[in-house]
């Protein structure tokens, strides 16, 4: 992603935030909610965010970042249109990137967010990480099908519901305590 791209994450994107420049001290300050925390202690631990790094603060309820990402992307599209109307052809608004797990695909926010993204032709990338468990519910209990969203392999699907959607699957975890089940992709 580029610096102008806006990230709306869930719980597994600390690496992306660190790559953008969030320091270990900032991670620590946020977890301890001390006076050096960018959020001044008003967020739960691991609910990182940085306005300077275009990284929206993580929200506790699953899936809320999906329609929010559509709104962010639509605003970026409107800003680009306004810049073009003023003759600024160099304006690159970027895209919104939304990360979520397979459990969010069962929420109404998922369907509403992707539908609005398609309707508005919003510049947003939805990145679904399917590890076979929706926090604690197996795919067999969560979906009528096999839970593969939408196929059994890692795919990049252009124009899935009018946007770009990346689905990444990790192999099913091996029984504890083996470390061999760690996703290496």
Coordinates of C-alpha atoms in Angstrom, one line a residue:
X1 CA 0.0 0.0 0.0
X2 CA 1.0 3.6 -0.5
X3 CA 1.1 6.3 2.2
X4 CA -2.1 7.9 0.9
X5 CA -4.0 4.6 1.1
X6 CA -6.2 4.3 4.2
X7 CA -6.1 1.1 6.2
X8 CA -9.1 -0.2 8.2
X9 CA -7.9 -3.2 10.0
X10 CA -8.9 -5.9 12.5
X11 CA -6.7 -7.7 15.0
X12 CA -4.0 -9.2 12.9
X13 CA -2.5 -6.2 11.0
X14 CA 0.1 -5.0 13.5
X15 CA 2.8 -5.8 10.9
X16 CA 1.2 -3.4 8.4
X17 CA 1.0 -0.7 11.0
X18 CA 4.7 -1.3 11.9
X19 CA 5.7 -1.2 8.3
X20 CA 4.1 2.2 8.0
X21 CA 6.2 3.5 10.9
X22 CA 4.3 2.8 14.1
X23 CA 7.1 2.1 16.7
X24 CA 7.4 -0.5 19.4
X25 CA 7.2 2.2 21.9
X26 CA 3.8 3.3 20.4
X27 CA 2.5 -0.2 20.5
X28 CA 3.6 -0.5 24.2
X29 CA 2.1 2.9 25.1
X30 CA -1.2 1.9 23.5
X31 CA -1.4 -1.5 25.3
X32 CA -0.7 0.2 28.7
X33 CA -3.0 3.2 27.9
X34 CA -0.5 5.6 29.4
X35 CA -0.1 9.3 28.8
X36 CA 2.1 8.7 25.7
X37 CA -0.6 6.7 24.0
X38 CA -1.9 8.4 20.8
X39 CA -5.4 7.6 21.9
X40 CA -4.8 9.0 25.4
X41 CA -6.0 5.7 27.0
X42 CA -9.5 5.9 25.4
X43 CA -9.2 2.6 23.6
X44 CA -9.0 -1.1 24.6
X45 CA -5.6 -2.7 24.3
X46 CA -4.6 -3.7 20.7
X47 CA -7.0 -1.2 19.3
X48 CA -4.2 0.7 17.5
X49 CA -4.7 3.6 15.3
X50 CA -2.7 6.5 13.8
X51 CA -4.1 9.4 11.9
X52 CA -0.5 10.3 10.7
X53 CA -0.2 6.8 9.2
X54 CA -3.7 6.7 7.7
X55 CA -4.6 3.7 9.9
X56 CA -8.1 3.8 11.4
X57 CA -8.4 2.7 15.0
X58 CA -9.5 -0.9 15.3
X59 CA -13.1 -1.4 16.5
X60 CA -14.1 -4.2 18.8
X61 CA -17.3 -5.4 17.0
X62 CA -16.4 -7.7 14.1
X63 CA -17.0 -6.4 10.7
X64 CA -17.8 -2.7 11.4
X65 CA -14.7 -1.7 9.4
X66 CA -16.2 -3.1 6.2
X67 CA -18.9 -0.5 5.6
X68 CA -16.6 2.2 7.1
X69 CA -14.0 1.3 4.4
X70 CA -16.6 1.8 1.8
X71 CA -17.4 5.2 3.1
X72 CA -13.7 6.2 3.3
X73 CA -13.2 5.0 -0.3
X74 CA -16.2 6.9 -1.5
X75 CA -14.9 10.0 0.1
X76 CA -11.6 9.5 -1.6
X77 CA -13.4 9.1 -4.9
X78 CA -15.3 12.3 -4.4
X79 CA -12.1 14.1 -3.5
X80 CA -10.4 12.9 -6.7
X81 CA -13.4 14.1 -8.7
X82 CA -13.3 17.5 -7.1
X83 CA -9.5 17.8 -7.8
X84 CA -10.1 16.8 -11.4
X85 CA -12.9 19.4 -11.7
X86 CA -10.3 22.0 -10.6
X87 CA -7.8 20.8 -13.2
X88 CA -5.6 18.9 -10.8
X89 CA -4.7 15.7 -12.7
X90 CA -1.9 14.8 -10.4
X91 CA -4.2 14.1 -7.4
X92 CA -3.8 10.4 -6.4
X93 CA -6.4 9.8 -3.7
X94 CA -5.3 6.2 -3.2
X95 CA -7.6 3.4 -2.0
X96 CA -9.1 2.1 1.2
X97 CA -7.8 -1.3 2.3
X98 CA -10.1 -3.3 4.6
X99 CA -8.8 -6.4 6.4
X100 CA -11.2 -8.8 8.1
X101 CA -11.5 -12.5 9.0
X102 CA -13.8 -15.1 7.7
X103 CA -16.2 -14.6 10.7
X104 CA -17.1 -11.2 9.4
X105 CA -18.5 -12.7 6.2
X106 CA -21.5 -13.8 8.4
X107 CA -22.3 -10.3 9.5
X108 CA -24.7 -7.8 7.9
X109 CA -21.9 -5.3 7.8
X110 CA -20.1 -7.5 5.3
X111 CA -23.0 -7.7 2.8
X112 CA -24.0 -4.0 3.2
X113 CA -20.4 -2.8 2.9
X114 CA -19.6 -4.8 -0.2
X115 CA -23.0 -3.9 -1.8
X116 CA -22.4 -0.2 -1.2
X117 CA -18.9 -0.5 -2.6
X118 CA -20.2 -2.0 -5.8
X119 CA -23.0 0.5 -6.1
X120 CA -20.7 3.5 -5.5
X121 CA -17.8 2.0 -7.5
X122 CA -15.7 2.8 -4.4
X123 CA -11.9 2.4 -4.7
X124 CA -11.6 -0.2 -1.9
X125 CA -9.8 -3.5 -1.5
X126 CA -11.4 -6.0 0.9
X127 CA -8.9 -8.5 2.3
X128 CA -10.5 -11.6 3.9
X129 CA -8.4 -13.9 5.8
X130 CA -10.0 -17.3 6.1
X131 CA -8.3 -19.5 8.7
X132 CA -11.2 -21.9 9.1
X133 CA -12.4 -20.4 12.4
X134 CA -14.5 -17.4 13.1
X135 CA -12.9 -16.5 16.4
X136 CA -14.1 -19.7 18.0
X137 CA -16.7 -21.1 15.6
X138 CA -15.6 -23.6 13.0
X139 CA -16.6 -23.1 9.4
X140 CA -18.7 -26.3 9.6
X141 CA -20.9 -24.6 12.2
X142 CA -20.9 -21.1 10.7
X143 CA -21.8 -21.8 7.0
X144 CA -24.1 -24.1 5.1
X145 CA -21.3 -25.0 2.7
X146 CA -17.7 -25.9 3.4
X147 CA -16.8 -22.3 4.6
X148 CA -14.4 -21.6 1.8
X149 CA -14.9 -18.0 0.8
X150 CA -15.5 -18.4 -2.2
X151 CA -13.0 -21.1 -3.3
X152 CA -10.5 -23.5 -1.9
X153 CA -7.5 -21.6 -2.9
X154 CA -6.0 -18.2 -2.4
X155 CA -7.5 -15.8 -5.1
X156 CA -7.6 -12.3 -6.1
X157 CA -11.0 -11.6 -7.6
X158 CA -11.4 -8.3 -9.5
X159 CA -14.8 -6.8 -9.4
X160 CA -16.3 -9.2 -6.8
X161 CA -19.4 -7.2 -6.0
X162 CA -17.8 -4.2 -7.8
X163 CA -14.6 -3.9 -5.8
X164 CA -11.4 -5.9 -5.4
X165 CA -11.5 -8.7 -2.9
X166 CA -8.6 -10.8 -1.8
X167 CA -9.3 -14.1 0.0
X168 CA -6.4 -15.8 1.8
X169 CA -6.7 -19.2 3.4
X170 CA -4.4 -20.7 5.9
X171 CA -4.2 -24.4 6.3
X172 CA -6.3 -25.8 9.2
X173 CA -4.4 -25.7 12.5
X174 CA -2.9 -29.0 13.7
X175 CA -3.9 -30.2 17.2
X176 CA -2.1 -28.3 20.0
X177 CA 0.8 -28.1 20.8
X178 CA 2.4 -28.7 17.4
X179 CA 3.9 -25.6 15.8
X180 CA 3.8 -27.2 12.3
X181 CA 0.3 -25.8 11.7
X182 CA 1.4 -22.2 11.6
X183 CA 0.3 -20.4 8.4
X184 CA 3.5 -19.6 6.4
X185 CA 1.8 -17.7 3.5

